[in-house]
Amino acid sequence: MNTYDLVIIGGGPGGYTAALKAAKLGMKVAVVESERLGGNCINRGCIPTKALLHAASVYTDMKNRDRFGLLASQVGFDFSRMQAYKEETVDAYRATIQEDFDREGVELIMGHGTLHGNRIVEVNTEDKSFFLQGNHVILAAGSRPIIPDIPGIALPGVYTSRQILGEREWKFDSLTIIGGGIIGVEFATIFSELGAKVTLVEQQERLLAKQDELISGALKESLEAKGVEVLCGAVVESISREEKLAANIRMAGQWRQVVSDAILISVGRRPRMQGLLAEDAGVELENGLIRVSDEFKTSAEGVFAVGDLVSRIQLAHVAAAQGTYVVEKIAGMAHGTQLSVVPNGMFVVLPVVPNCIYTNPEIATVGITEATAHKYHMKVKCGQAFMDRNGKSIICRENGGFIRLIFEAYSNTLVGAQMMCPRATDMIGEMATAISNGLTAFQLTMAMRAHPTYSETIALAIEDAMRG
Ligand SMILES: Cc1cc2nc3c(=O)[nH]c(=O)nc-3n(C[C@H](O)[C@H](O)[C@H](O)COP(=O)(O)OP(=O)(O)OC[C@H]3O[C@@H](n4cnc5c(N)ncnc54)[C@H](O)[C@@H]3O)c2cc1C
């Protein structure tokens, strides 16, 4: 049996980031992956969706060419070539991880991994089965989509995000999306920009229910301006098929039928536990899920679990930060990234995880909202600035958008930021750095912001907050 310092089950961001970190620290590492290196993020999630969003946004710019004085005799898209571009992007990105593995000497073993007792991992490939022994094991098996128990859910034309990303033919003149969370609103953006008639059905009273109401409201407006029909407080009770697919929806005690060519299910994801733990693994479960400590330790000695498999926040950078944390702990090092921070003298734990939504305009948030501050009786100063006076926005003919910043009122420390504007997903990094380091409004204004950039509006939001 081959032995390793670290065996990892799952080659997504949680697994591959941990593997590379461990190898750089001199550990002998094996990663067991049953599908493709890169996990959901690279193959079926972050990267392919952002590639399609990019293509859809270029298409929108092409349709709006008049406003820049540009001429083109024909503007259109070829869905199968867009999908090919997306595949090339995914392959190129996956290749960089494989190169990193080769350079750092991480062994990638393709097969299904099952954990037994004493950190023994059974690997099953199509034609053989063998065992590996790890001094430590990290479980990073990720998640899979939740398929709601709705009559008609298995009808042809009903897709998961993975299936729709694999579709080469354009079959989406009209699309109903069940679920108005991050994945649902991103797909609504892609398909509406490509000209599909999109209906977004969300059972909560607003889109992105975990976000600030301000963001939910502004997003609804922006999607509706693109022609998306947004139905909130609405539940799809069944799906039937005649010529097209009909989603039968209950909404405010009334029934409504939405007919479309295709339906996308995006109602959330659950940990992928199938065949991961053998009976003798010794890993305790809670409600069928792996129980972990704050340090991602399972109940089995030397076995950790990270990423979507155990995390309340299912994001690639969270999985990667957790994987790094575990490896640094194994190596006896202090961990750099703050997974949360408690500001001096306050009782609110500030989440410092940037949350990005790649709609058009983009949405990005970090820290707390004004509503959360009030809930915890934290006195705050809030400042808001709009993008319609921003030079870069005017140049690019961007419509609307805003930056909102929340400061703790006594120290003027930044505790939250919500942005809905172009490049919000890049600019949120500055805000995350500021919150993690307890920077004040004064410290945030010490650096100049280049002109013309979208980030100039950050200075106006700070000024607005400090005025009050
Ligand atoms: C459509 C979509 C868009 C997304 N967009 C974003 C985004 O823009 N930004 C963001 O931060 N997050 C995004 N996410 C979420 C992100 O993909 C996940 O949070 C991230 O991939 C989790 O990483 P992970 O390592 O925990 O698991 P995964 O990436 O799911 O990787 C787990 C890997 O383990 C393998 N595996 C599972 N079981 C076994 C086994 N028993 N043996 C061997 N291998 C196994 C799987 O094949 C998989 O490759 C998106 C998700 C989706 C679905």
Short mmCIF file of C-alpha atoms and ligand atoms in Angstrom, two decimals:
data_model
loop_
_atom_site.label_atom_id
_atom_site.label_comp_id
_atom_site.label_asym_id
_atom_site.label_seq_id
_atom_site.Cartn_x
_atom_site.Cartn_y
_atom_site.Cartn_z
CA MET A 1 0.00 0.00 0.00
CA ASN A 2 1.41 3.44 -0.99
CA THR A 3 1.74 5.86 1.90
CA TYR A 4 1.50 9.67 1.85
CA ASP A 5 1.74 12.58 4.27
CA LEU A 6 -1.62 13.72 2.94
CA VAL A 7 -4.35 12.02 0.89
CA ILE A 8 -7.15 14.25 -0.40
CA ILE A 9 -10.46 12.98 -1.77
CA GLY A 10 -11.73 15.54 -4.31
CA GLY A 11 -9.78 17.71 -6.77
CA GLY A 12 -11.88 20.91 -6.61
CA PRO A 13 -10.69 24.27 -5.17
CA GLY A 14 -10.75 22.87 -1.61
CA GLY A 15 -8.74 19.80 -2.58
CA TYR A 16 -6.31 21.17 -5.18
CA THR A 17 -5.44 24.30 -3.19
CA ALA A 18 -4.71 22.18 -0.10
CA ALA A 19 -2.65 19.74 -2.21
CA LEU A 20 -0.47 22.47 -3.72
CA LYS A 21 0.05 24.18 -0.36
CA ALA A 22 1.03 20.87 1.27
CA ALA A 23 3.42 19.96 -1.57
CA LYS A 24 5.08 23.38 -1.32
CA LEU A 25 5.59 22.69 2.39
CA GLY A 26 7.39 19.47 1.48
CA MET A 27 4.62 16.91 2.05
CA LYS A 28 4.07 13.87 -0.15
CA VAL A 29 0.51 14.33 -1.45
CA ALA A 30 -2.03 12.31 -3.45
CA VAL A 31 -5.36 13.65 -4.74
CA VAL A 32 -8.08 11.14 -5.61
CA GLU A 33 -10.57 12.53 -8.16
CA SER A 34 -13.46 10.61 -9.72
CA GLU A 35 -14.28 13.02 -12.58
CA ARG A 36 -12.04 15.90 -13.65
CA LEU A 37 -9.33 17.85 -11.86
CA GLY A 38 -10.71 21.26 -10.86
CA GLY A 39 -14.02 20.06 -9.43
CA ASN A 40 -17.31 21.80 -9.91
CA CYS A 41 -15.70 25.22 -9.91
CA ILE A 42 -13.48 24.78 -12.95
CA ASN A 43 -15.52 22.24 -14.89
CA ARG A 44 -19.18 22.97 -14.16
CA GLY A 45 -19.44 26.12 -12.05
CA CYS A 46 -17.45 29.34 -11.65
CA ILE A 47 -15.35 29.20 -14.81
CA PRO A 48 -17.83 27.97 -17.46
CA THR A 49 -20.62 30.27 -16.23
CA LYS A 50 -18.31 33.29 -16.20
CA ALA A 51 -17.12 32.41 -19.73
CA LEU A 52 -20.72 32.37 -20.98
CA LEU A 53 -21.48 35.58 -19.05
CA HIS A 54 -18.49 37.22 -20.73
CA ALA A 55 -19.63 36.10 -24.19
CA ALA A 56 -23.20 37.27 -23.50
CA SER A 57 -21.96 40.64 -22.28
CA VAL A 58 -19.77 41.12 -25.39
CA TYR A 59 -22.86 40.30 -27.46
CA THR A 60 -24.84 42.96 -25.56
CA ASP A 61 -22.05 45.49 -26.21
CA MET A 62 -22.14 44.54 -29.91
CA LYS A 63 -25.90 45.11 -30.03
CA ASN A 64 -25.34 48.51 -28.40
CA ARG A 65 -22.56 49.44 -30.86
CA ASP A 66 -24.40 52.53 -32.10
CA ARG A 67 -23.78 54.41 -28.87
CA PHE A 68 -20.01 54.17 -29.45
CA GLY A 69 -20.24 55.12 -33.11
CA LEU A 70 -19.38 51.60 -34.27
CA LEU A 71 -20.80 49.88 -37.32
CA ALA A 72 -21.26 46.19 -38.06
CA SER A 73 -23.44 44.73 -40.77
CA GLN A 74 -24.40 41.60 -38.85
CA VAL A 75 -24.45 40.86 -35.16
CA GLY A 76 -25.44 37.43 -33.91
CA PHE A 77 -24.23 34.44 -31.96
CA ASP A 78 -23.63 30.75 -32.55
CA PHE A 79 -24.49 28.95 -29.33
CA SER A 80 -22.44 25.86 -30.14
CA ARG A 81 -19.35 28.04 -30.78
CA MET A 82 -19.98 29.92 -27.56
CA GLN A 83 -20.05 26.57 -25.76
CA ALA A 84 -16.83 25.57 -27.56
CA TYR A 85 -15.17 28.81 -26.36
CA LYS A 86 -16.39 27.99 -22.84
CA GLU A 87 -14.90 24.45 -23.07
CA GLU A 88 -11.56 25.83 -24.30
CA THR A 89 -11.55 28.24 -21.36
CA VAL A 90 -12.27 25.43 -18.89
CA ASP A 91 -9.59 23.21 -20.45
CA ALA A 92 -7.02 26.02 -20.41
CA TYR A 93 -7.67 26.76 -16.76
CA ARG A 94 -7.65 23.06 -15.76
CA ALA A 95 -4.32 22.67 -17.57
CA THR A 96 -2.76 25.34 -15.32
CA ILE A 97 -3.72 23.31 -12.23
CA GLN A 98 -2.34 20.12 -13.80
CA GLU A 99 0.91 22.01 -14.55
CA ASP A 100 1.08 23.16 -10.92
CA PHE A 101 0.51 19.55 -9.76
CA ASP A 102 3.30 18.31 -12.06
CA ARG A 103 5.70 21.04 -10.95
CA GLU A 104 5.05 20.49 -7.23
CA GLY A 105 4.96 16.68 -7.51
CA VAL A 106 1.32 16.19 -6.43
CA GLU A 107 0.10 12.75 -7.52
CA LEU A 108 -3.32 12.84 -9.18
CA ILE A 109 -5.09 9.49 -8.98
CA MET A 110 -8.23 9.20 -11.10
CA GLY A 111 -10.84 7.05 -9.36
CA HIS A 112 -13.56 7.04 -6.71
CA GLY A 113 -12.22 7.42 -3.16
CA THR A 114 -13.77 5.88 -0.06
CA LEU A 115 -12.42 6.52 3.43
CA HIS A 116 -11.88 3.56 5.79
CA GLY A 117 -10.59 3.58 9.39
CA ASN A 118 -6.96 4.54 10.20
CA ARG A 119 -6.89 7.02 7.28
CA ILE A 120 -6.91 4.31 4.64
CA VAL A 121 -8.46 5.41 1.34
CA GLU A 122 -9.85 2.81 -1.05
CA VAL A 123 -9.62 3.85 -4.70
CA ASN A 124 -11.90 2.28 -7.29
CA THR A 125 -11.23 2.79 -10.98
CA GLU A 126 -13.07 1.10 -13.86
CA ASP A 127 -10.82 -1.93 -13.79
CA LYS A 128 -9.10 -2.06 -10.42
CA SER A 129 -9.27 -1.26 -6.77
CA PHE A 130 -6.40 -0.43 -4.41
CA PHE A 131 -5.63 1.28 -1.10
CA LEU A 132 -3.62 4.34 -0.02
CA GLN A 133 -2.54 5.24 3.48
CA GLY A 134 -2.37 8.90 4.59
CA ASN A 135 -0.87 10.37 7.76
CA HIS A 136 -3.64 12.90 7.25
CA VAL A 137 -6.71 12.84 5.02
CA ILE A 138 -8.78 15.77 3.75
CA LEU A 139 -12.29 15.08 2.47
CA ALA A 140 -13.14 17.68 -0.20
CA ALA A 141 -15.85 15.90 -2.21
CA GLY A 142 -17.92 19.03 -2.89
CA SER A 143 -21.62 19.21 -3.62
CA ARG A 144 -24.27 18.29 -6.17
CA PRO A 145 -27.49 20.04 -7.16
CA ILE A 146 -30.65 19.54 -5.13
CA ILE A 147 -33.41 18.17 -7.35
CA PRO A 148 -36.77 19.14 -5.83
CA ASP A 149 -39.45 16.50 -5.63
CA ILE A 150 -41.82 18.08 -8.18
CA PRO A 151 -44.00 15.96 -10.50
CA GLY A 152 -42.54 16.23 -14.02
CA ILE A 153 -39.03 17.18 -12.88
CA ALA A 154 -37.49 14.37 -14.97
CA LEU A 155 -39.14 15.46 -18.23
CA PRO A 156 -36.86 16.15 -21.21
CA GLY A 157 -36.04 19.85 -21.38
CA VAL A 158 -35.65 20.19 -17.60
CA TYR A 159 -31.98 20.93 -16.91
CA THR A 160 -29.57 21.25 -14.00
CA SER A 161 -26.81 23.88 -14.34
CA ARG A 162 -24.40 21.09 -15.28
CA GLN A 163 -26.69 19.81 -18.06
CA ILE A 164 -27.42 23.26 -19.51
CA LEU A 165 -23.67 24.00 -19.61
CA GLY A 166 -23.23 20.82 -21.66
CA GLU A 167 -25.96 21.68 -24.21
CA ARG A 168 -24.55 22.52 -27.65
CA GLU A 169 -27.79 23.37 -29.44
CA TRP A 170 -29.79 26.55 -28.86
CA LYS A 171 -33.11 25.31 -27.41
CA PHE A 172 -33.81 28.32 -25.25
CA ASP A 173 -36.01 30.87 -26.98
CA SER A 174 -37.87 30.78 -23.69
CA LEU A 175 -36.51 29.55 -20.35
CA THR A 176 -38.06 29.21 -16.89
CA ILE A 177 -35.58 29.23 -14.04
CA ILE A 178 -36.64 27.72 -10.71
CA GLY A 179 -34.66 29.43 -7.94
CA GLY A 180 -33.60 33.07 -7.68
CA GLY A 181 -30.31 32.53 -5.84
CA ILE A 182 -26.85 33.30 -7.24
CA ILE A 183 -26.83 30.53 -9.85
CA GLY A 184 -30.39 31.33 -10.99
CA VAL A 185 -29.77 35.07 -11.46
CA GLU A 186 -26.49 34.47 -13.30
CA PHE A 187 -28.19 32.11 -15.78
CA ALA A 188 -31.08 34.63 -16.12
CA THR A 189 -28.44 37.21 -17.10
CA ILE A 190 -26.78 34.95 -19.68
CA PHE A 191 -29.96 33.80 -21.40
CA SER A 192 -31.79 37.14 -21.33
CA GLU A 193 -28.74 38.87 -22.86
CA LEU A 194 -28.83 36.22 -25.60
CA GLY A 195 -32.46 37.15 -26.29
CA ALA A 196 -34.34 34.36 -24.48
CA LYS A 197 -37.64 35.16 -22.81
CA VAL A 198 -36.67 34.31 -19.22
CA THR A 199 -39.04 33.80 -16.26
CA LEU A 200 -37.38 33.59 -12.86
CA VAL A 201 -39.44 31.85 -10.15
CA GLU A 202 -38.36 32.33 -6.53
CA GLN A 203 -40.27 31.01 -3.54
CA GLN A 204 -38.91 33.66 -1.13
CA GLU A 205 -40.39 37.14 -1.21
CA ARG A 206 -37.30 38.51 -3.00
CA LEU A 207 -34.35 37.45 -5.15
CA LEU A 208 -31.03 36.69 -3.42
CA ALA A 209 -32.86 36.43 -0.10
CA LYS A 210 -29.59 36.31 1.88
CA GLN A 211 -28.52 39.71 0.50
CA ASP A 212 -29.50 43.21 1.55
CA GLU A 213 -33.01 44.24 0.42
CA LEU A 214 -31.48 47.16 -1.45
CA ILE A 215 -29.47 44.74 -3.63
CA SER A 216 -32.44 42.40 -4.18
CA GLY A 217 -34.64 45.31 -5.25
CA ALA A 218 -32.04 46.83 -7.59
CA LEU A 219 -31.31 43.43 -9.14
CA LYS A 220 -35.01 42.78 -9.77
CA GLU A 221 -35.27 46.15 -11.51
CA SER A 222 -32.19 45.51 -13.62
CA LEU A 223 -33.34 42.03 -14.68
CA GLU A 224 -36.80 43.35 -15.51
CA ALA A 225 -35.19 46.04 -17.65
CA LYS A 226 -33.59 43.18 -19.63
CA GLY A 227 -37.06 41.67 -20.14
CA VAL A 228 -36.84 38.99 -17.42
CA GLU A 229 -40.13 38.27 -15.68
CA VAL A 230 -39.44 37.92 -11.95
CA LEU A 231 -42.01 36.00 -9.88
CA CYS A 232 -41.25 36.09 -6.14
CA GLY A 233 -43.25 34.33 -3.43
CA ALA A 234 -43.98 31.76 -6.15
CA VAL A 235 -43.66 27.97 -5.96
CA VAL A 236 -43.48 25.59 -8.92
CA GLU A 237 -45.79 22.72 -7.89
CA SER A 238 -45.56 20.59 -11.04
CA ILE A 239 -44.20 20.49 -14.59
CA SER A 240 -46.05 19.06 -17.54
CA ARG A 241 -45.27 18.77 -21.23
CA GLU A 242 -47.41 19.22 -24.27
CA GLU A 243 -45.77 21.03 -27.17
CA LYS A 244 -43.61 22.94 -24.66
CA LEU A 245 -42.92 22.65 -20.93
CA ALA A 246 -45.48 24.13 -18.56
CA ALA A 247 -44.48 25.11 -15.03
CA ASN A 248 -47.57 25.18 -12.81
CA ILE A 249 -46.96 27.87 -10.23
CA ARG A 250 -48.74 28.75 -6.99
CA MET A 251 -48.39 32.42 -6.16
CA ALA A 252 -50.29 34.40 -3.49
CA GLY A 253 -53.04 31.76 -3.41
CA GLN A 254 -53.50 31.91 -7.20
CA TRP A 255 -52.40 29.51 -9.92
CA ARG A 256 -50.31 30.59 -12.87
CA GLN A 257 -48.88 28.58 -15.75
CA VAL A 258 -45.61 29.60 -17.43
CA VAL A 259 -44.90 27.87 -20.73
CA SER A 260 -41.33 27.68 -22.04
CA ASP A 261 -38.93 25.65 -24.19
CA ALA A 262 -36.75 24.67 -21.25
CA ILE A 263 -36.61 24.77 -17.46
CA LEU A 264 -33.49 25.20 -15.33
CA ILE A 265 -33.44 23.97 -11.74
CA SER A 266 -31.22 26.03 -9.44
CA VAL A 267 -32.62 25.58 -5.94
CA GLY A 268 -29.36 24.91 -4.11
CA ARG A 269 -26.71 22.28 -3.63
CA ARG A 270 -26.11 19.58 -1.06
CA PRO A 271 -22.93 17.78 0.09
CA ARG A 272 -21.80 14.91 -2.10
CA MET A 273 -21.61 11.97 0.29
CA GLN A 274 -22.20 9.01 -2.04
CA GLY A 275 -19.68 6.23 -1.39
CA LEU A 276 -17.36 8.64 0.44
CA LEU A 277 -17.34 6.95 3.85
CA ALA A 278 -17.03 3.21 4.47
CA GLU A 279 -18.81 1.84 7.54
CA ASP A 280 -15.49 1.60 9.41
CA ALA A 281 -14.44 5.21 8.56
CA GLY A 282 -15.18 6.38 12.11
CA VAL A 283 -16.46 9.78 10.93
CA GLU A 284 -19.48 10.98 12.89
CA LEU A 285 -22.43 12.44 11.03
CA GLU A 286 -25.08 14.92 12.10
CA ASN A 287 -28.35 14.79 10.13
CA GLY A 288 -26.55 12.72 7.50
CA LEU A 289 -23.75 15.29 7.07
CA ILE A 290 -20.16 15.24 8.29
CA ARG A 291 -19.71 16.99 11.62
CA VAL A 292 -16.56 19.17 11.78
CA SER A 293 -14.99 21.34 14.47
CA ASP A 294 -14.15 25.02 13.90
CA GLU A 295 -10.78 23.74 12.67
CA PHE A 296 -12.42 21.41 10.10
CA LYS A 297 -11.51 18.27 12.10
CA THR A 298 -13.88 15.32 11.80
CA SER A 299 -14.31 12.89 14.68
CA ALA A 300 -11.73 10.53 13.07
CA GLU A 301 -8.15 11.23 14.14
CA GLY A 302 -6.19 13.04 11.37
CA VAL A 303 -9.23 13.32 9.04
CA PHE A 304 -10.46 16.80 8.02
CA ALA A 305 -13.31 17.95 5.76
CA VAL A 306 -13.51 21.25 3.84
CA GLY A 307 -15.39 23.09 1.11
CA ASP A 308 -18.94 22.54 -0.12
CA LEU A 309 -18.97 19.14 1.58
CA VAL A 310 -19.21 20.80 5.00
CA SER A 311 -19.38 24.56 4.52
CA ARG A 312 -22.43 26.72 5.12
CA ILE A 313 -21.02 29.14 2.51
CA GLN A 314 -20.55 27.27 -0.77
CA LEU A 315 -17.96 29.33 -2.65
CA ALA A 316 -14.71 28.36 -4.33
CA HIS A 317 -12.55 30.85 -2.40
CA VAL A 318 -14.08 29.65 0.89
CA ALA A 319 -13.22 26.03 0.00
CA ALA A 320 -9.69 27.12 -0.97
CA ALA A 321 -9.21 29.15 2.24
CA GLN A 322 -10.41 26.21 4.35
CA GLY A 323 -8.08 23.79 2.52
CA THR A 324 -5.13 26.13 3.08
CA TYR A 325 -6.10 26.58 6.74
CA VAL A 326 -6.09 22.81 7.35
CA VAL A 327 -2.72 22.28 5.66
CA GLU A 328 -1.14 25.16 7.58
CA LYS A 329 -2.52 23.70 10.83
CA ILE A 330 -1.12 20.25 9.93
CA ALA A 331 2.25 21.91 9.28
CA GLY A 332 2.04 23.76 12.61
CA MET A 333 1.88 27.21 10.98
CA ALA A 334 -0.28 30.23 11.78
CA HIS A 335 -3.01 30.72 9.21
CA GLY A 336 -3.07 34.04 7.35
CA THR A 337 -6.63 34.41 6.03
CA GLN A 338 -9.19 35.55 8.53
CA LEU A 339 -12.21 33.33 8.25
CA SER A 340 -14.06 35.76 10.55
CA VAL A 341 -13.15 38.72 12.72
CA VAL A 342 -14.57 40.12 15.94
CA PRO A 343 -13.94 43.88 16.12
CA ASN A 344 -12.81 45.33 19.42
CA GLY A 345 -15.49 45.57 22.05
CA MET A 346 -18.28 44.37 19.77
CA PHE A 347 -20.24 41.20 19.83
CA VAL A 348 -20.85 40.85 16.13
CA VAL A 349 -18.77 38.37 14.21
CA LEU A 350 -18.07 39.98 10.87
CA PRO A 351 -18.02 37.66 7.90
CA VAL A 352 -15.10 38.71 5.73
CA VAL A 353 -15.98 36.44 2.85
CA PRO A 354 -16.47 38.42 -0.34
CA ASN A 355 -19.66 37.35 -2.06
CA CYS A 356 -19.74 38.03 -5.80
CA ILE A 357 -22.61 37.72 -8.24
CA TYR A 358 -21.71 38.13 -11.89
CA THR A 359 -24.91 39.72 -13.13
CA ASN A 360 -24.75 42.79 -15.34
CA PRO A 361 -24.04 45.07 -13.47
CA GLU A 362 -22.09 42.94 -11.04
CA ILE A 363 -22.96 42.63 -7.36
CA ALA A 364 -20.39 42.19 -4.61
CA THR A 365 -20.74 42.33 -0.85
CA VAL A 366 -18.59 41.77 2.21
CA GLY A 367 -19.10 42.23 5.95
CA ILE A 368 -22.48 43.22 7.32
CA THR A 369 -25.45 45.21 6.06
CA GLU A 370 -27.13 48.08 7.85
CA ALA A 371 -30.03 45.77 8.76
CA THR A 372 -27.68 43.24 10.39
CA ALA A 373 -25.97 46.04 12.33
CA HIS A 374 -29.35 47.18 13.67
CA LYS A 375 -30.28 43.61 14.55
CA TYR A 376 -27.20 43.43 16.80
CA HIS A 377 -27.75 46.99 18.14
CA MET A 378 -24.51 48.17 16.57
CA LYS A 379 -24.55 51.91 15.89
CA VAL A 380 -23.39 52.52 12.33
CA LYS A 381 -22.85 55.31 9.81
CA CYS A 382 -23.85 54.46 6.24
CA GLY A 383 -22.76 56.19 3.08
CA GLN A 384 -23.93 55.68 -0.47
CA ALA A 385 -22.75 57.01 -3.81
CA PHE A 386 -24.22 56.44 -7.24
CA MET A 387 -22.33 55.54 -10.39
CA ASP A 388 -24.21 57.95 -12.67
CA ARG A 389 -21.67 60.71 -11.84
CA ASN A 390 -18.64 58.40 -12.20
CA GLY A 391 -16.40 59.32 -15.16
CA LYS A 392 -15.67 55.72 -16.18
CA SER A 393 -19.39 54.87 -16.06
CA ILE A 394 -20.19 57.85 -18.25
CA ILE A 395 -17.47 56.86 -20.75
CA CYS A 396 -18.72 53.25 -20.89
CA ARG A 397 -22.41 54.29 -20.98
CA GLU A 398 -23.15 52.08 -17.97
CA ASN A 399 -26.60 52.46 -16.49
CA GLY A 400 -26.98 53.06 -12.78
CA GLY A 401 -25.28 51.23 -9.96
CA PHE A 402 -24.15 52.22 -6.48
CA ILE A 403 -21.64 51.64 -3.71
CA ARG A 404 -22.81 51.51 -0.11
CA LEU A 405 -20.44 51.41 2.86
CA ILE A 406 -21.21 50.73 6.51
CA PHE A 407 -18.94 52.07 9.30
CA GLU A 408 -19.09 51.35 13.03
CA ALA A 409 -20.17 54.74 14.39
CA TYR A 410 -17.69 55.30 17.24
CA SER A 411 -14.45 54.16 15.62
CA ASN A 412 -15.43 54.82 11.97
CA THR A 413 -14.14 51.30 11.20
CA LEU A 414 -15.46 49.78 7.97
CA VAL A 415 -17.75 46.83 8.80
CA GLY A 416 -19.62 46.26 5.54
CA ALA A 417 -19.75 47.06 1.83
CA GLN A 418 -22.41 46.41 -0.79
CA MET A 419 -21.71 47.26 -4.40
CA MET A 420 -23.79 46.92 -7.51
CA CYS A 421 -21.83 48.35 -10.41
CA PRO A 422 -19.31 47.39 -13.11
CA ARG A 423 -16.18 45.71 -11.68
CA ALA A 424 -17.81 45.38 -8.26
CA THR A 425 -16.39 41.84 -8.05
CA ASP A 426 -12.85 43.20 -8.40
CA MET A 427 -13.33 46.27 -6.21
CA ILE A 428 -14.75 44.25 -3.29
CA GLY A 429 -11.21 42.97 -2.60
CA GLU A 430 -10.18 46.40 -1.30
CA MET A 431 -13.16 46.41 1.05
CA ALA A 432 -12.43 42.87 2.29
CA THR A 433 -8.82 43.88 3.01
CA ALA A 434 -10.05 46.98 4.85
CA ILE A 435 -12.52 45.03 7.00
CA SER A 436 -10.04 42.23 7.80
CA ASN A 437 -7.50 44.82 8.94
CA GLY A 438 -9.94 47.03 10.85
CA LEU A 439 -9.29 50.07 8.62
CA THR A 440 -11.14 53.29 9.37
CA ALA A 441 -12.75 55.78 7.00
CA PHE A 442 -9.75 58.07 7.45
CA GLN A 443 -7.28 55.28 6.57
CA LEU A 444 -9.36 54.37 3.51
CA THR A 445 -9.10 57.94 2.21
CA MET A 446 -5.32 58.13 2.61
CA ALA A 447 -4.71 56.42 -0.74
CA MET A 448 -5.59 58.23 -3.98
CA ARG A 449 -7.92 56.51 -6.41
CA ALA A 450 -6.92 56.84 -10.04
CA HIS A 451 -9.06 58.82 -12.45
CA PRO A 452 -11.14 57.81 -14.31
CA THR A 453 -11.93 54.55 -12.51
CA TYR A 454 -15.05 53.04 -11.02
CA SER A 455 -13.25 52.95 -7.65
CA GLU A 456 -13.40 56.76 -7.35
CA THR A 457 -17.00 56.29 -6.20
CA ILE A 458 -15.70 54.49 -3.08
CA ALA A 459 -14.29 57.84 -1.91
CA LEU A 460 -17.68 59.51 -2.42
CA ALA A 461 -19.43 56.78 -0.39
CA ILE A 462 -16.91 57.27 2.46
CA GLU A 463 -17.48 61.03 2.36
CA ASP A 464 -21.25 60.51 2.43
CA ALA A 465 -21.01 58.23 5.49
CA MET A 466 -18.74 60.64 7.39
CA ARG A 467 -21.01 63.58 6.65
CA GLY A 468 -23.83 61.99 8.72
C1 LIG B 1 -23.16 26.99 -11.79
C2 LIG B 1 -22.23 27.32 -10.64
C3 LIG B 1 -21.56 28.51 -10.62
C4 LIG B 1 -20.70 28.82 -9.56
N1 LIG B 1 -20.04 30.01 -9.58
C5 LIG B 1 -19.21 30.32 -8.57
C6 LIG B 1 -18.45 31.53 -8.59
O1 LIG B 1 -18.54 32.33 -9.53
N2 LIG B 1 -17.63 31.80 -7.56
C7 LIG B 1 -17.52 30.94 -6.49
O2 LIG B 1 -16.75 31.23 -5.56
N3 LIG B 1 -18.20 29.78 -6.45
C8 LIG B 1 -19.03 29.45 -7.45
N4 LIG B 1 -19.70 28.26 -7.44
C9 LIG B 1 -19.51 27.37 -6.27
C10 LIG B 1 -18.19 26.61 -6.40
O3 LIG B 1 -18.17 25.89 -7.59
C11 LIG B 1 -18.02 25.67 -5.21
O4 LIG B 1 -18.19 26.38 -4.01
C12 LIG B 1 -16.64 25.03 -5.22
O5 LIG B 1 -16.44 24.30 -6.40
C13 LIG B 1 -16.48 24.10 -4.02
O6 LIG B 1 -15.22 23.52 -4.07
P1 LIG B 1 -14.96 22.10 -3.39
O7 LIG B 1 -13.51 21.83 -3.55
O8 LIG B 1 -15.54 22.06 -2.04
O9 LIG B 1 -15.81 21.06 -4.24
P2 LIG B 1 -15.97 20.77 -5.80
O10 LIG B 1 -15.50 21.87 -6.63
O11 LIG B 1 -17.38 20.32 -5.94
O12 LIG B 1 -14.98 19.55 -6.05
C14 LIG B 1 -15.20 18.30 -5.48
C15 LIG B 1 -14.54 17.26 -6.35
O13 LIG B 1 -14.57 16.02 -5.65
C16 LIG B 1 -14.82 14.97 -6.58
N5 LIG B 1 -15.37 13.85 -5.80
C17 LIG B 1 -16.54 13.81 -5.13
N6 LIG B 1 -16.67 12.65 -4.46
C18 LIG B 1 -15.54 11.94 -4.74
C19 LIG B 1 -15.08 10.65 -4.35
N7 LIG B 1 -15.75 9.89 -3.48
N8 LIG B 1 -13.90 10.23 -4.85
C20 LIG B 1 -13.16 11.01 -5.70
N9 LIG B 1 -13.54 12.23 -6.08
C21 LIG B 1 -14.73 12.69 -5.60
C22 LIG B 1 -15.80 15.58 -7.56
O14 LIG B 1 -15.74 14.89 -8.80
C23 LIG B 1 -15.26 17.01 -7.67
O15 LIG B 1 -14.34 17.10 -8.73
C24 LIG B 1 -20.54 27.91 -8.49
C25 LIG B 1 -21.21 26.68 -8.51
C26 LIG B 1 -22.04 26.38 -9.58
C27 LIG B 1 -22.76 25.06 -9.58
#
